[in-house]
Coordinates of C-alpha atoms and ligand atoms in Angstrom, one line a residue:
X471 CA 0.0 0.0 0.0
X472 CA 1.2 3.5 -0.8
X473 CA 0.8 5.5 2.4
X474 CA 1.9 8.8 1.0
X475 CA -1.1 9.4 -1.2
X476 CA -4.9 9.3 -0.6
X477 CA -6.4 5.9 -0.2
X478 CA -10.0 4.9 -0.9
X479 CA -11.8 3.1 1.8
X480 CA -11.3 -0.7 2.1
X481 CA -13.4 -2.5 -0.5
X482 CA -13.3 0.1 -3.2
X483 CA -10.3 -1.3 -5.0
X484 CA -11.7 -4.8 -4.8
X485 CA -14.5 -3.7 -7.1
X486 CA -14.4 -5.1 -10.6
X487 CA -15.6 -2.0 -12.5
X488 CA -19.0 -2.5 -14.2
X489 CA -18.6 -3.0 -17.9
X490 CA -21.8 -2.0 -19.8
X491 CA -22.9 -3.9 -22.8
X492 CA -21.3 -2.9 -26.1
X493 CA -23.2 -0.4 -28.2
X494 CA -21.1 -0.3 -31.4
X495 CA -20.2 -2.6 -34.2
X496 CA -17.3 -1.0 -36.1
X497 CA -17.7 -0.8 -39.8
X498 CA -21.3 -1.9 -39.8
X499 CA -23.8 0.5 -41.3
X500 CA -27.0 -0.6 -39.3
X501 CA -26.6 -1.5 -35.7
X502 CA -29.3 -3.1 -33.5
X503 CA -28.3 -2.6 -29.8
X504 CA -29.8 -5.6 -28.0
X505 CA -27.4 -5.5 -25.1
X506 CA -28.9 -3.3 -22.5
X507 CA -32.6 -4.4 -22.1
X508 CA -33.8 -1.1 -23.5
X509 CA -37.2 -0.6 -25.0
X510 CA -37.4 -1.3 -28.8
X511 CA -40.5 1.0 -29.0
X512 CA -38.7 3.8 -27.2
X513 CA -40.5 6.2 -24.8
X514 CA -44.0 7.6 -25.1
X515 CA -43.9 10.5 -27.7
X516 CA -45.6 12.5 -24.9
X517 CA -42.7 11.8 -22.6
X518 CA -40.2 13.0 -25.2
X519 CA -42.2 16.1 -25.8
X520 CA -42.4 16.9 -22.0
X521 CA -38.6 16.4 -21.9
X522 CA -38.1 18.9 -24.7
X523 CA -40.4 21.4 -23.2
X524 CA -38.6 21.2 -19.8
X525 CA -35.4 22.0 -21.7
X526 CA -36.8 25.5 -22.3
X527 CA -36.2 26.4 -18.7
X528 CA -32.9 25.0 -17.4
X529 CA -31.8 27.8 -15.1
X530 CA -33.9 26.8 -12.1
X531 CA -33.0 24.0 -9.7
X532 CA -35.4 21.0 -9.8
X533 CA -38.0 20.3 -7.1
X534 CA -35.7 18.4 -4.7
X535 CA -38.6 16.5 -3.2
X536 CA -39.8 15.4 -6.6
X537 CA -43.3 16.0 -5.2
X538 CA -45.4 15.9 -8.4
X539 CA -43.6 12.9 -9.7
X540 CA -44.1 11.0 -6.5
X541 CA -47.7 12.0 -6.5
X542 CA -48.1 10.7 -10.1
X543 CA -46.4 7.4 -9.2
X544 CA -48.7 7.2 -6.1
X545 CA -51.8 7.7 -8.3
X546 CA -50.7 5.2 -10.8
X547 CA -49.9 2.4 -8.4
X548 CA -52.2 3.3 -5.5
X549 CA -49.4 4.2 -3.1
X550 CA -48.7 6.8 -0.5
X551 CA -46.3 9.4 -2.1
X552 CA -44.7 9.9 1.3
X553 CA -43.4 6.4 1.1
X554 CA -41.7 6.9 -2.3
X555 CA -38.2 8.1 -3.0
X556 CA -37.1 8.9 -6.5
X557 CA -33.6 8.2 -7.7
X558 CA -31.4 9.0 -10.7
X559 CA -32.1 5.5 -12.0
X560 CA -32.9 2.7 -9.6
X561 CA -29.2 2.3 -9.5
X562 CA -28.9 5.3 -7.3
X563 CA -31.5 3.9 -4.9
X564 CA -29.6 0.6 -4.6
X565 CA -26.5 2.7 -3.9
X566 CA -28.3 4.8 -1.3
X567 CA -29.5 1.7 0.5
X568 CA -26.0 0.4 1.0
X569 CA -24.8 3.8 1.9
X570 CA -27.4 4.2 4.7
X571 CA -27.5 0.7 6.0
X572 CA -24.1 -0.9 5.7
X573 CA -21.2 -0.4 8.1
X574 CA -17.7 -1.7 7.5
X575 CA -17.7 -5.5 7.6
X576 CA -21.5 -5.9 7.4
X577 CA -22.7 -8.5 5.1
X578 CA -25.2 -8.2 2.2
X579 CA -26.5 -11.1 0.2
X580 CA -27.2 -11.4 -3.5
X581 CA -27.6 -14.4 -5.7
X582 CA -25.2 -16.2 -8.0
X583 CA -26.2 -14.6 -11.3
X584 CA -27.8 -11.6 -9.7
X585 CA -27.5 -8.0 -11.0
X586 CA -23.8 -7.0 -10.8
X587 CA -24.3 -3.6 -9.3
X588 CA -25.2 -5.2 -5.9
X589 CA -21.7 -6.4 -5.1
X590 CA -20.3 -3.1 -6.4
X591 CA -22.4 -1.0 -4.1
X592 CA -21.8 -3.4 -1.2
X593 CA -18.0 -3.2 -1.6
X594 CA -18.2 0.5 -2.2
X595 CA -19.6 1.0 1.3
X596 CA -17.2 -1.3 3.1
X597 CA -19.6 -4.2 3.2
X598 CA -18.9 -7.9 2.5
X599 CA -20.9 -9.2 -0.6
X600 CA -22.2 -12.8 0.1
X601 CA -23.0 -14.5 -3.1
X602 CA -25.4 -17.5 -2.7
X603 CA -26.1 -20.3 -5.2
X604 CA -29.1 -20.3 -7.5
X605 CA -31.0 -23.4 -8.7
X606 CA -31.7 -23.6 -12.4
X607 CA -30.5 -20.0 -12.8
X608 CA -33.2 -19.0 -10.3
X609 CA -32.8 -17.4 -6.9
X610 CA -33.4 -20.0 -4.2
X611 CA -35.0 -18.9 -0.9
X612 CA -33.5 -21.7 1.2
X613 CA -30.0 -20.9 0.0
X614 CA -30.5 -17.2 0.8
X615 CA -31.9 -17.9 4.3
X616 CA -29.0 -20.4 5.0
X617 CA -26.5 -17.5 4.3
X618 CA -28.1 -15.1 6.8
X619 CA -26.2 -14.6 10.0
X620 CA -25.9 -11.9 12.7
X621 CA -23.8 -9.7 10.3
X622 CA -26.4 -9.7 7.5
X623 CA -28.0 -6.3 6.9
X624 CA -29.4 -6.4 3.4
X625 CA -30.7 -9.1 1.0
X626 CA -30.9 -8.0 -2.7
X627 CA -33.1 -10.0 -5.0
X628 CA -33.8 -8.9 -8.6
X629 CA -37.3 -10.3 -9.4
X630 CA -37.3 -11.0 -12.4
X631 CA -33.5 -11.3 -12.4
X632 CA -31.1 -9.8 -14.9
X633 CA -29.4 -11.5 -16.8
X634 CA -31.3 -14.8 -16.3
X635 CA -34.9 -13.6 -16.8
X636 CA -36.1 -16.0 -14.2
X637 CA -38.4 -15.1 -11.3
X638 CA -39.3 -16.1 -7.8
X639 CA -43.1 -16.6 -7.1
X640 CA -44.6 -14.2 -4.6
X641 CA -45.3 -17.0 -2.1
X642 CA -41.6 -17.7 -2.0
X643 CA -40.7 -14.0 -1.6
X644 CA -43.1 -13.9 1.4
X645 CA -41.4 -17.0 2.9
X646 CA -38.1 -15.3 2.4
X647 CA -39.3 -12.2 4.2
X648 CA -40.7 -14.3 7.1
X649 CA -37.4 -16.1 7.5
X650 CA -35.3 -12.9 7.7
X651 CA -34.5 -11.3 11.0
X652 CA -36.5 -8.0 11.4
X653 CA -33.3 -5.9 11.2
X654 CA -32.4 -7.2 7.7
X655 CA -33.7 -5.2 4.7
X656 CA -35.1 -7.2 1.8
X657 CA -34.7 -5.3 -1.4
X658 CA -37.1 -6.4 -4.2
X659 CA -35.5 -5.0 -7.3
X660 CA -38.5 -5.1 -9.7
X661 CA -36.9 -3.4 -12.7
X662 CA -38.6 -5.8 -15.1
X663 CA -41.9 -6.2 -13.2
X664 CA -44.1 -4.7 -16.0
X665 CA -43.2 -7.4 -18.4
X666 CA -44.2 -10.4 -16.2
X667 CA -47.3 -12.3 -17.3
X668 CA -47.5 -14.8 -14.5
X669 CA -50.3 -15.2 -12.0
X670 CA -47.9 -16.2 -9.2
X671 CA -45.7 -13.1 -9.6
X672 CA -46.0 -9.8 -7.7
X673 CA -43.6 -7.0 -7.6
X674 CA -43.9 -6.7 -3.9
X675 CA -46.2 -3.7 -3.2
X676 CA -48.3 -5.6 -0.7
X677 CA -45.3 -6.9 1.2
X678 CA -43.8 -3.5 1.5
X679 CA -47.1 -2.1 2.7
X680 CA -47.3 -4.7 5.5
X681 CA -43.8 -4.9 6.7
X682 CA -41.0 -2.8 8.2
X683 CA -38.1 -4.3 6.4
X684 CA -39.0 -4.6 2.7
X685 CA -38.4 -2.1 -0.1
X686 CA -39.3 -2.4 -3.8
X687 CA -37.3 -0.6 -6.5
X688 CA -38.7 0.3 -10.0
X689 CA -37.3 2.0 -13.0
X690 CA -38.4 4.1 -15.9
X691 CA -35.5 2.7 -18.0
X692 CA -37.1 -0.4 -19.3
X693 CA -40.8 -0.5 -20.1
X694 CA -41.0 3.3 -20.2
X695 CA -38.1 3.5 -22.6
X696 CA -36.4 6.3 -20.6
X697 CA -33.0 4.9 -19.8
X698 CA -31.2 8.0 -20.9
X699 CA -32.9 10.3 -18.4
X700 CA -32.0 8.1 -15.4
X701 CA -35.1 7.8 -13.3
X702 CA -36.2 5.2 -10.8
X703 CA -38.2 5.0 -7.6
X704 CA -38.4 3.1 -4.4
X705 CA -41.5 2.3 -2.3
X706 CA -40.6 1.5 1.3
X707 CA -41.6 1.8 5.0
X708 CA -41.6 5.4 6.3
X709 CA -38.5 4.9 8.4
X710 CA -36.4 3.7 5.5
X711 CA -37.7 6.4 3.2
X712 CA -36.7 8.9 5.9
X713 CA -33.2 7.5 6.1
X714 CA -32.7 7.6 2.3
X715 CA -34.0 11.1 2.1
X716 CA -31.3 12.2 4.6
X717 CA -28.4 10.8 2.5
X718 CA -29.6 11.4 -1.1
X719 CA -28.4 14.5 -3.0
X720 CA -30.8 17.4 -2.5
X721 CA -31.6 17.7 -6.2
X722 CA -30.9 14.1 -7.4
X723 CA -33.6 14.1 -10.1
X724 CA -33.4 16.7 -12.9
X725 CA -36.5 18.5 -14.1
X726 CA -36.6 17.2 -17.7
X727 CA -36.4 13.6 -16.3
X728 CA -39.3 14.3 -13.9
X729 CA -41.4 15.8 -16.6
X730 CA -40.7 12.9 -19.0
X731 CA -41.5 10.4 -16.2
X732 CA -44.8 12.0 -15.4
X733 CA -45.9 12.1 -19.0
X734 CA -44.8 8.5 -19.4
X735 CA -47.0 7.4 -16.5
X736 CA -50.0 9.1 -18.1
X737 CA -49.6 7.4 -21.4
X738 CA -50.9 4.0 -20.5
X739 CA -51.6 3.2 -24.2
X740 CA -47.9 3.4 -25.0
X741 CA -47.1 1.2 -22.0
X742 CA -49.7 -1.4 -23.1
X743 CA -48.1 -1.3 -26.5
X744 CA -44.7 -2.1 -25.1
X745 CA -46.1 -4.8 -22.9
X746 CA -48.0 -6.4 -25.9
X747 CA -44.9 -6.2 -28.1
X748 CA -42.8 -8.0 -25.5
X749 CA -45.6 -10.6 -24.8
X750 CA -45.5 -11.4 -28.5
X751 CA -41.8 -11.5 -29.2
X752 CA -40.4 -12.9 -26.0
X753 CA -41.9 -16.4 -26.6
X754 CA -41.2 -16.2 -30.3
X755 CA -37.5 -15.6 -29.7
X756 CA -37.3 -18.4 -27.0
X757 CA -39.1 -20.8 -29.3
X758 CA -37.2 -20.0 -32.5
X759 CA -33.8 -20.0 -30.8
X760 CA -34.7 -23.2 -29.0
X761 CA -35.5 -24.8 -32.4
X762 CA -32.0 -24.1 -33.5
X763 CA -30.8 -26.4 -30.8
X764 CA -29.6 -23.7 -28.4
X765 CA -30.8 -23.8 -24.7
X766 CA -32.7 -20.7 -23.7
X767 CA -33.4 -20.1 -20.0
X768 CA -37.2 -19.5 -19.6
X769 CA -37.6 -15.7 -19.2
X770 CA -40.5 -13.5 -18.0
X771 CA -38.6 -10.3 -18.7
X772 CA -37.7 -8.4 -21.9
X773 CA -34.6 -10.5 -22.7
X774 CA -33.5 -14.1 -23.0
X775 CA -30.4 -15.8 -21.9
X776 CA -29.0 -18.1 -24.7
X777 CA -26.5 -20.8 -23.8
X778 CA -23.9 -21.9 -26.3
X779 CA -21.8 -25.0 -26.6
X780 CA -18.1 -25.0 -25.8
X781 CA -16.9 -26.5 -29.1
X782 CA -14.4 -24.4 -31.0
X783 CA -16.2 -22.1 -33.4
X784 CA -19.6 -22.5 -31.6
X785 CA -19.0 -20.7 -28.3
X786 CA -20.7 -17.6 -26.9
X787 CA -17.7 -15.6 -27.8
X788 CA -17.7 -16.9 -31.4
X789 CA -21.4 -16.2 -31.7
X790 CA -20.9 -12.7 -30.3
X791 CA -18.3 -11.9 -32.9
X792 CA -20.4 -13.3 -35.7
X793 CA -23.5 -11.4 -34.7
X794 CA -21.6 -8.2 -34.1
X795 CA -20.3 -8.4 -37.7
X796 CA -24.0 -8.2 -38.8
X797 CA -24.7 -5.3 -36.5
X798 CA -26.5 -7.4 -33.9
X799 CA -25.1 -6.5 -30.5
X800 CA -25.9 -8.9 -27.7
X801 CA -24.5 -8.9 -24.1
X802 CA -21.6 -11.0 -23.0
X803 CA -22.4 -12.2 -19.5
X804 CA -19.1 -13.8 -18.4
X805 CA -19.0 -11.2 -15.6
X806 CA -22.2 -12.7 -14.3
X807 CA -20.6 -16.1 -14.1
X808 CA -22.1 -17.1 -17.4
X809 CA -19.2 -17.4 -19.8
X810 CA -21.1 -19.7 -22.2
X811 CA -24.1 -17.5 -22.6
X812 CA -25.3 -14.3 -24.3
X813 CA -28.2 -12.2 -23.3
X814 CA -30.5 -10.9 -26.0
X815 CA -32.9 -8.1 -25.4
X816 CA -36.3 -8.4 -27.2
X817 CA -36.0 -5.9 -30.1
X818 CA -38.1 -4.7 -32.9
X819 CA -39.7 -7.3 -35.2
X820 CA -36.9 -6.7 -37.7
X821 CA -34.1 -7.1 -35.1
X822 CA -35.7 -10.2 -33.7
X823 CA -36.0 -11.9 -37.1
X824 CA -32.4 -10.8 -38.0
X825 CA -31.0 -12.4 -34.8
X826 CA -32.7 -15.7 -35.4
X827 CA -31.5 -15.8 -39.0
X828 CA -28.0 -14.9 -37.9
X829 CA -27.9 -17.5 -35.2
X830 CA -29.2 -20.1 -37.7
X831 CA -26.4 -19.1 -40.1
X832 CA -23.8 -19.1 -37.3
X833 CA -24.8 -22.7 -36.3
X834 CA -25.1 -23.8 -39.9
X835 CA -21.7 -22.7 -41.2
X836 CA -18.9 -25.2 -41.5
X837 CA -17.0 -25.6 -38.2
Ligands
PLP664 C1 -32.1 -5.8 -12.1 C2 -31.8 -4.4 -12.4 N1 -31.9 -3.5 -11.5 C3 -31.6 -2.2 -11.7 C4 -31.2 -1.8 -12.9 C5 -30.8 -0.3 -13.0 O1 -31.7 0.3 -13.8 P1 -31.7 1.9 -13.8 O2 -30.6 2.4 -13.0 O3 -31.6 2.3 -15.2 O4 -33.0 2.3 -13.2 C6 -31.1 -2.7 -13.9 C7 -30.6 -2.2 -15.3 O5 -30.2 -2.9 -16.1 C8 -31.4 -4.0 -13.7 O6 -31.3 -4.9 -14.7

């Protein structure tokens, strides 16, 4: 260690920096970015218009309490706006939770192929990330509960999970909450909740409303197609909302983002269009890719995890290179412990068909 220069807190230099999905295919004229689970239909035109309108008045600070946005979210989901905190992306809210609730050496649990930002935020606040095994690429409540001890402060679960697309039924989530000590926060990261079409799934609103240690995070980045503006929200018990409000930046949400978010919430027709698009193309992709002989993890989100063989010329890395040459950018997920898989976001009809054709050509070419 170099003592004669500033040192970050322990844990920070143990972080493997987050590497976002690629967005470019050099030399290819038309590129389809299917690597970040963004919406192929984009945002509501009304949200884009509201954003542009807000750009006409940039000299004033935003409303630091995001009052109107919280009210709009409250109206949409039937929630008390006082129990909502907005964040610059749900990422910020996950970070704030670790900031407010972890002390050096505290443990926080996440699952084997869980969202990679969890260990990054845990380490960034001096915590110890505890990774627990999944079963069939799905979070397993018994494994999580077995990892809980007196040092545990937070359990993160993405439901549905990224990058696997799998989900934990609500009964199991309730069993998880019942098995946790009351001083452990259960974070239900429901970034992809709007896509799920399963009767036994719930994002967690009811559980948050009836417990003191559960929060639910949501985002405008996926179904609302507003990833660029960075907007997310958390619904939680009043005491957790109070703690987060004390540590967050005073103006953490910018005005154009708030305006776009509110307009997006009002445009339920656009939201339904996005839901319907996904409901049509998610199963189509899973089926067509499955027919090619590739294993696809059953997904309820807006992406699929595709598993590749390890034979030379047929690997995930080979497929990634082949697809990229055609302007089809998928997500390598080796960093998630899945070196033999690629994650594909549901795209436009054109993109989806091109991917299936390209995968067919990839598998059909001489080895
Ligand atoms: C599971 C999960 N949680 C949270 C996020 C963060 O979303 P944002 O910060 O854009 O709201 C993502 C984004 O990919 C995600 O997949």
